[in-house]
PDB file of C-alpha atoms in Angstrom:
ATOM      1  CA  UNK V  62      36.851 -21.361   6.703  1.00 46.00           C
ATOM      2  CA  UNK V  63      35.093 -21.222   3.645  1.00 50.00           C
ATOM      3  CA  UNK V  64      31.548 -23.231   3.673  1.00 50.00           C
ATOM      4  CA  UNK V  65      30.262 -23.484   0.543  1.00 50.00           C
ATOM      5  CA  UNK V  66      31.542 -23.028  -3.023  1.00 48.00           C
ATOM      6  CA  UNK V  67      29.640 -23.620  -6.084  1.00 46.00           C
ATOM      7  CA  UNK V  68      31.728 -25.696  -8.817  1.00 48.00           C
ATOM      8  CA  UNK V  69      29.177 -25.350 -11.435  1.00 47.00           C
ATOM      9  CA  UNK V  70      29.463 -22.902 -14.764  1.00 54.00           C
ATOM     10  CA  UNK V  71      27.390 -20.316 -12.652  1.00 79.00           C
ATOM     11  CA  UNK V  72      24.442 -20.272 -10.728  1.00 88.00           C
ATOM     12  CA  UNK V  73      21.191 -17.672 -11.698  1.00 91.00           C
ATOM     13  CA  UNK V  74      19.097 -15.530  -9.322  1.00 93.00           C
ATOM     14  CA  UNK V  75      16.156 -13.387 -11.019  1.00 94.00           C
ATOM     15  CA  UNK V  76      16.377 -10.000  -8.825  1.00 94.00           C
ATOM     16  CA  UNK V  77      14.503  -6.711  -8.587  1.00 94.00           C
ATOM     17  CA  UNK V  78      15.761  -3.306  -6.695  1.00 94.00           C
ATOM     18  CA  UNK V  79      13.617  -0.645  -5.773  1.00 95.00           C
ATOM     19  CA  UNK V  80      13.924   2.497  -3.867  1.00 94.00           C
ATOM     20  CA  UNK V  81      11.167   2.635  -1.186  1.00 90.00           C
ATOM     21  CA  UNK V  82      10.392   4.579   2.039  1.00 81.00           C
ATOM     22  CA  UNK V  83       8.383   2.743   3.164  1.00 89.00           C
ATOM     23  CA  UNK V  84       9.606  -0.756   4.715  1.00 95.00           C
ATOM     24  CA  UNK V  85       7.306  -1.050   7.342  1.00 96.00           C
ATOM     25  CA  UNK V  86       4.205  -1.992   4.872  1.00 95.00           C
ATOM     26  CA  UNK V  87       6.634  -4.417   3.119  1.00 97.00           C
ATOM     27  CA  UNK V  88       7.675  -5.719   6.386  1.00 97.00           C
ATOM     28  CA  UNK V  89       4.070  -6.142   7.146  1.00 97.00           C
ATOM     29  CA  UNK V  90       3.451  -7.608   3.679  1.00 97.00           C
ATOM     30  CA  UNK V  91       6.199  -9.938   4.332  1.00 98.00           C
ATOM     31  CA  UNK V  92       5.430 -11.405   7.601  1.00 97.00           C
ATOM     32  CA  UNK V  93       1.699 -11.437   6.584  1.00 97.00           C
ATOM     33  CA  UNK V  94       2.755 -14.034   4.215  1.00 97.00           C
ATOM     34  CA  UNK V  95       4.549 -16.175   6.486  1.00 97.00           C
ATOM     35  CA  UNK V  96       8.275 -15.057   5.667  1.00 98.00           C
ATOM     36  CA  UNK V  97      10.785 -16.470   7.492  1.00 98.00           C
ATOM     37  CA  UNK V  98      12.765 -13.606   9.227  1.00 98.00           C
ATOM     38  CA  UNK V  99      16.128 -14.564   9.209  1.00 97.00           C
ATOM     39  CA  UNK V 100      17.400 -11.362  11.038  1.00 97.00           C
ATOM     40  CA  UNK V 101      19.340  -8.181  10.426  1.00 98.00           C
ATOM     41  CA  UNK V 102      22.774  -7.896   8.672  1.00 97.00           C
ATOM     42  CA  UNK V 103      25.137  -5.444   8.926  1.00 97.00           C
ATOM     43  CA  UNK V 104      27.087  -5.731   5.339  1.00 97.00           C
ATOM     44  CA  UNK V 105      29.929  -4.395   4.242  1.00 97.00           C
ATOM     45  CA  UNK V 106      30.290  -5.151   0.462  1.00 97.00           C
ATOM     46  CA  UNK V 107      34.038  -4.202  -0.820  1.00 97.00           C
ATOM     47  CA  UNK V 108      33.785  -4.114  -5.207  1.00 97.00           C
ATOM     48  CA  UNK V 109      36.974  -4.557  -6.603  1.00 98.00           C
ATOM     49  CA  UNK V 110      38.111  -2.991  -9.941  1.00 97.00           C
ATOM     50  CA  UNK V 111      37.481  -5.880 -12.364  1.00 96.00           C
ATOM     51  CA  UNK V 112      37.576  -6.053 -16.073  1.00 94.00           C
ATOM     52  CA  UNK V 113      34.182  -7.461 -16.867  1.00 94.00           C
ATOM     53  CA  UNK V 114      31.273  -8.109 -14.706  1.00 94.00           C
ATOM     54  CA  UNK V 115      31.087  -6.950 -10.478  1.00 96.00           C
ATOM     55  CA  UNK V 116      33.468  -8.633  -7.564  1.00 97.00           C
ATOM     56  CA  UNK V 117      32.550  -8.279  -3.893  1.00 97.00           C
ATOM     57  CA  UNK V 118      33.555  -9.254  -0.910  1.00 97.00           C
ATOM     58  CA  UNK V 119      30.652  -9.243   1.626  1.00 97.00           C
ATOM     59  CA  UNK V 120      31.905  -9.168   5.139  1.00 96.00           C
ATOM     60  CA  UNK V 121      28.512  -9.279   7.357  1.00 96.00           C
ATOM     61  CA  UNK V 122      27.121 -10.654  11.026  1.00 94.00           C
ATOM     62  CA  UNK V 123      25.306 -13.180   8.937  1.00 95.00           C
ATOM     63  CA  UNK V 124      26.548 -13.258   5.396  1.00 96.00           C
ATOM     64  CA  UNK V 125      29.696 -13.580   4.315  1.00 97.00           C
ATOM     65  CA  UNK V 126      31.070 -14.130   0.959  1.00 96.00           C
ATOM     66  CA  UNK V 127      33.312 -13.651  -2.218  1.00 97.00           C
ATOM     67  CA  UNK V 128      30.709 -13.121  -5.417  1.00 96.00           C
ATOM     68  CA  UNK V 129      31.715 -12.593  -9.099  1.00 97.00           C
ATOM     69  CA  UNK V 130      28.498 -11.563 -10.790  1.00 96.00           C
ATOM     70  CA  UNK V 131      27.044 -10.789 -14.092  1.00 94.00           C
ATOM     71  CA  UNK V 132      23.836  -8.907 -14.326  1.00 91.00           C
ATOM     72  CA  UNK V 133      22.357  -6.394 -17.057  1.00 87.00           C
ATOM     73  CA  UNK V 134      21.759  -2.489 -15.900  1.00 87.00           C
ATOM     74  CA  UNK V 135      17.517  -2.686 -16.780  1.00 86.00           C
ATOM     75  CA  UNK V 136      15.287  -1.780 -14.154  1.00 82.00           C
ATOM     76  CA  UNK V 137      12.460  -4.658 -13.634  1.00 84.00           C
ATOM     77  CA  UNK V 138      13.734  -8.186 -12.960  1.00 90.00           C
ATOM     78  CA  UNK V 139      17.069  -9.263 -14.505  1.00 92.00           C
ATOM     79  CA  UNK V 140      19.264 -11.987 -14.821  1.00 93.00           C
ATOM     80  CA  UNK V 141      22.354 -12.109 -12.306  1.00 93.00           C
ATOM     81  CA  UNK V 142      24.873 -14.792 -13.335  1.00 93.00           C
ATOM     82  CA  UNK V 143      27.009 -15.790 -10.473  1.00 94.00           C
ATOM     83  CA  UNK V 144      29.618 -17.437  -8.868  1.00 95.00           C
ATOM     84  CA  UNK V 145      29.781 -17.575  -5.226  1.00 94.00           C
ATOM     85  CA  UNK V 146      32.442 -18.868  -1.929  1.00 94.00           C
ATOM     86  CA  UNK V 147      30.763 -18.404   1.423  1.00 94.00           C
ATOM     87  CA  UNK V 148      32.332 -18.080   4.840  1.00 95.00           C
ATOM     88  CA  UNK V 149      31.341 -18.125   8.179  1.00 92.00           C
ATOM     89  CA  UNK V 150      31.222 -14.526  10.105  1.00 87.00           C
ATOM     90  CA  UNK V 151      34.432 -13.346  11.204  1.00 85.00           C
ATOM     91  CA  UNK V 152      36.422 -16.024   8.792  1.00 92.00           C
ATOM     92  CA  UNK V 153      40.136 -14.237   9.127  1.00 92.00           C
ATOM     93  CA  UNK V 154      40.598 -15.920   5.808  1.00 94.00           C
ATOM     94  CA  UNK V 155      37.918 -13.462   4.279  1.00 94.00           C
ATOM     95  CA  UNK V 156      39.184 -10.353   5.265  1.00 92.00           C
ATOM     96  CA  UNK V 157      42.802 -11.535   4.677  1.00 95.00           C
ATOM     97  CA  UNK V 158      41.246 -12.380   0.545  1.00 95.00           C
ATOM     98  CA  UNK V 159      39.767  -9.087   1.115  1.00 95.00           C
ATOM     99  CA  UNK V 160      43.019  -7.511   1.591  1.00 96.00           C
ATOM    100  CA  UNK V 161      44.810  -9.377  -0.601  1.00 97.00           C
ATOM    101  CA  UNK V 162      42.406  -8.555  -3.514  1.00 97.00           C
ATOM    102  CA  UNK V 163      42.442  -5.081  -2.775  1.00 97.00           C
ATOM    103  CA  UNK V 164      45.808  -5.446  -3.435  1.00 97.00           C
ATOM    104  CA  UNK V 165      46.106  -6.957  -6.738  1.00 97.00           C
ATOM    105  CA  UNK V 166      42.663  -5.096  -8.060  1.00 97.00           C
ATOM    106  CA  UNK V 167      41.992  -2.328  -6.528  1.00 98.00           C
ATOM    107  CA  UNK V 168      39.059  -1.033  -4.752  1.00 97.00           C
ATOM    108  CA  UNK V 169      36.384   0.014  -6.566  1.00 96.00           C
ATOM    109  CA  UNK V 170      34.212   1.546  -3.968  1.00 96.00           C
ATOM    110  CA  UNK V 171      32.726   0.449  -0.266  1.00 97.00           C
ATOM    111  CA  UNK V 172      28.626  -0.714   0.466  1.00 97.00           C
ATOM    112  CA  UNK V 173      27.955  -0.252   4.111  1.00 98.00           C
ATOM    113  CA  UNK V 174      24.352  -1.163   4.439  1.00 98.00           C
ATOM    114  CA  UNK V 175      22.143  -2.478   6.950  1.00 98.00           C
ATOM    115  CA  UNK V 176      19.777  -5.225   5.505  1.00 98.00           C
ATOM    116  CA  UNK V 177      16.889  -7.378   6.791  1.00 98.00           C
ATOM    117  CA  UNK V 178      16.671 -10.967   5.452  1.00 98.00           C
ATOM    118  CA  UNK V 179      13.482 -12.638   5.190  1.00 98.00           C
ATOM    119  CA  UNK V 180      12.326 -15.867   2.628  1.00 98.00           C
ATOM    120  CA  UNK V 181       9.467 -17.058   1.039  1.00 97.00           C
ATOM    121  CA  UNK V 182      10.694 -20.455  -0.366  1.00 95.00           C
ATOM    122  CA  UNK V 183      13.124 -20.288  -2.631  1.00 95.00           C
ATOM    123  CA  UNK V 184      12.855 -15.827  -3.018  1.00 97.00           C
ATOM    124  CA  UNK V 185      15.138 -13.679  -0.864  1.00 97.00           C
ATOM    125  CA  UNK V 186      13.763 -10.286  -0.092  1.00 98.00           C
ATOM    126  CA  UNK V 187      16.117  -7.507   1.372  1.00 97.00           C
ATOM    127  CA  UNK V 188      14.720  -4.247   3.283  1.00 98.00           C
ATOM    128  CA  UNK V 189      18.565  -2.505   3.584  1.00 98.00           C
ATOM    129  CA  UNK V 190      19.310   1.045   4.404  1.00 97.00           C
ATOM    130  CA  UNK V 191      22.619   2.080   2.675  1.00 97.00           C
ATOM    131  CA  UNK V 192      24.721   4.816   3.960  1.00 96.00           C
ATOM    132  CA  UNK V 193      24.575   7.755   1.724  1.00 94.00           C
ATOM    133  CA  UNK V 194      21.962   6.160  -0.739  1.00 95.00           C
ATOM    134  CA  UNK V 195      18.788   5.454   1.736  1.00 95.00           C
ATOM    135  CA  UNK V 196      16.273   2.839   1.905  1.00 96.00           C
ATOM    136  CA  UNK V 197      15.474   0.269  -1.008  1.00 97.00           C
ATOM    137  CA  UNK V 198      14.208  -2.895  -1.481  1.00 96.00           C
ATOM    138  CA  UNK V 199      15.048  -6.461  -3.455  1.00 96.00           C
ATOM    139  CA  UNK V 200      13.588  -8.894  -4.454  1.00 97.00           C
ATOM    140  CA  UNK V 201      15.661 -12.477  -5.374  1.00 96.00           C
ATOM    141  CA  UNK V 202      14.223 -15.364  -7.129  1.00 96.00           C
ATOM    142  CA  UNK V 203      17.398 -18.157  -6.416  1.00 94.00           C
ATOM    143  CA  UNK V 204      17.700 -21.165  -8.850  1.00 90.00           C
ATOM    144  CA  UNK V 205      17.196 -23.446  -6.083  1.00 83.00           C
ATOM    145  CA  UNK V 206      16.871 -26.851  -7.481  1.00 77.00           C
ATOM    146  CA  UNK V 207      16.474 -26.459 -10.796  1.00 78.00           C
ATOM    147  CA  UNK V 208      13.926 -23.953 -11.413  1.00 80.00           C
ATOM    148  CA  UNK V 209      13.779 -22.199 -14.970  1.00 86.00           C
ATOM    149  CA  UNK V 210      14.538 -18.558 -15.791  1.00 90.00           C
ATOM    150  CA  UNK V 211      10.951 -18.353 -16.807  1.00 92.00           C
ATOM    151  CA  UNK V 212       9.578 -19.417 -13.400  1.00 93.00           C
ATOM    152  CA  UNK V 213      12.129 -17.560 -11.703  1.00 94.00           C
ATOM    153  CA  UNK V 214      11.009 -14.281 -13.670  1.00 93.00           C
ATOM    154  CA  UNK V 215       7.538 -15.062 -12.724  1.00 94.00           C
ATOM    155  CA  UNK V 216       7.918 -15.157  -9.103  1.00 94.00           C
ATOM    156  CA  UNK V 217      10.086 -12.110  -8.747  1.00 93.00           C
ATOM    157  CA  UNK V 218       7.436 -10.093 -11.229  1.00 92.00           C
ATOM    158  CA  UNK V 219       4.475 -11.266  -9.406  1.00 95.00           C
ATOM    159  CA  UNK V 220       5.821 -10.172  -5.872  1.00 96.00           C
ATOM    160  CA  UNK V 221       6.642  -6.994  -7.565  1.00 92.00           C
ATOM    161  CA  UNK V 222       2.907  -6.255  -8.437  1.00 93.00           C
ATOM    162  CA  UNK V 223       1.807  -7.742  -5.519  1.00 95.00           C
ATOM    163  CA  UNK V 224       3.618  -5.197  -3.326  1.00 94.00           C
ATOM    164  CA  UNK V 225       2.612  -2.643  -6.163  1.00 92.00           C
ATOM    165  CA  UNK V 226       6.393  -0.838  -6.218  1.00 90.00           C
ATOM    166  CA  UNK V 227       6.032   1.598  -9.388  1.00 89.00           C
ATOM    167  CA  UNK V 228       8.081   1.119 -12.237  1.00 88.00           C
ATOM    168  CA  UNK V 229       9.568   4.517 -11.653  1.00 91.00           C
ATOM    169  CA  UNK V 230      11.209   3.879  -8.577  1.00 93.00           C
ATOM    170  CA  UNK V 231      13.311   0.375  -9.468  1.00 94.00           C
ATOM    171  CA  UNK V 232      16.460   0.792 -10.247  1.00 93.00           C
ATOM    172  CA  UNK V 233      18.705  -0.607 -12.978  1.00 91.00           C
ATOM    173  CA  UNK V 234      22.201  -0.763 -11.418  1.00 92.00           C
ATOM    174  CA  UNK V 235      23.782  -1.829  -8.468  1.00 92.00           C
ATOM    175  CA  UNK V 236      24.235   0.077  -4.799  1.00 95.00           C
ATOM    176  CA  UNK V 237      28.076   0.450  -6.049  1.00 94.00           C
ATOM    177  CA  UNK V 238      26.822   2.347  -9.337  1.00 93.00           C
ATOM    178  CA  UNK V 239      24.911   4.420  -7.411  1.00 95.00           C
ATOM    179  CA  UNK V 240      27.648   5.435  -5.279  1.00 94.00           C
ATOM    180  CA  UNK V 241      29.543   6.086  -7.586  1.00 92.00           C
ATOM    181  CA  UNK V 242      27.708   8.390  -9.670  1.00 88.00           C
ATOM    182  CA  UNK V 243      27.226   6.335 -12.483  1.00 72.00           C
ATOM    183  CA  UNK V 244      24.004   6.379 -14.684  1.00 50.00           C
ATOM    184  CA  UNK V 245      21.208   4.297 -14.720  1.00 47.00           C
ATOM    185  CA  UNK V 246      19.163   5.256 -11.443  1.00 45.00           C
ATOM    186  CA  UNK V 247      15.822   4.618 -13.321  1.00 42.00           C
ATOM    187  CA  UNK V 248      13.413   7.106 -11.001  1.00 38.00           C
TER     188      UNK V 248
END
């Protein structure tokens, strides 16, 4: 059953992808600051053919989800516009929307990552390991009551340079992009 939904126009996350071997000295960095470890997923992110924008279904062991997104292809921290419907894991109602959606759209391609969740407040940092593509890392600075896209852009840009990830090795598009060939890997 589905446990949240978000009624509103869209929601806004500030975000940041990098590729990186080396998670264990963000890990470190991470827990050094006092993250709170909220364990490790294993996703499975289904994009759907859609006209405009990116639609996923994210079928995981601790998130689970329907997203329809909006974000630009620039490497550095972007705007993702978004609409979201959670679930808890192993809803049969999400993988029956999955199926169903398939259906209608058609799939665009298939994420199978493994991801480690941690927080700092409101920003959502991801260590995943995507089959195929390797290891990167995010960065997500969540609207969460009310905070501005210029304070949002702030925080994800000053974790950036306190990790000190080089400009040459974010990347401007999204794990499905990348799987698929398209342009826009930035290194």
């Amino acid at each position: 059953m589905a446990v949240g939904s978000d009624d509103r126009a869209s929601r806004l996350n500030v975000e940041i992808k990098a590729r990186t071997g080396d998670h264990d000295r963000i890990r470190k960095f991470l827990r050094d600051r006092g993250a709170d470890y909220r364990g490790i997923d294993h996703q499975r992110d289904t994009y759907l053919r859609v006209p405009d924008g990116r639609l996923k279904i994210r079928e995981g062991t601790i998130e689970n989800c329907i997203v329809f997104y909006h974000r630009d292809d620039i490497p550095g921290p972007k705007n993702c516009h978004y609409h979201i419907e959670q679930f808890t894991p192993d809803d049969p109602v999400l993988a029956r929307m999955r199926e169903l959606l398939s259906k209608a759209l058609g799939v665009l391609c298939v994420v199978d990552k493994r991801r480690e969740i941690y927080y700092i407040g409101n920003v959502k940092f991801h260590l995943d390991t995507v089959e195929n593509l390797g290891a990167f890392f995010e960065i997500e600075a969540i609207d969460t009551g009310g905070k501005d896209e210029k304070t949002l852009r702030k925080q994800c840009g000053d974790y950036l340079d306190e990790l000190e990830i080089p400009e040459d090795r974010l990347i401007d598009v999204s794990y499905s992009d990348l799987l698929l060939g398209c342009a826009g890997d930035s290194r």
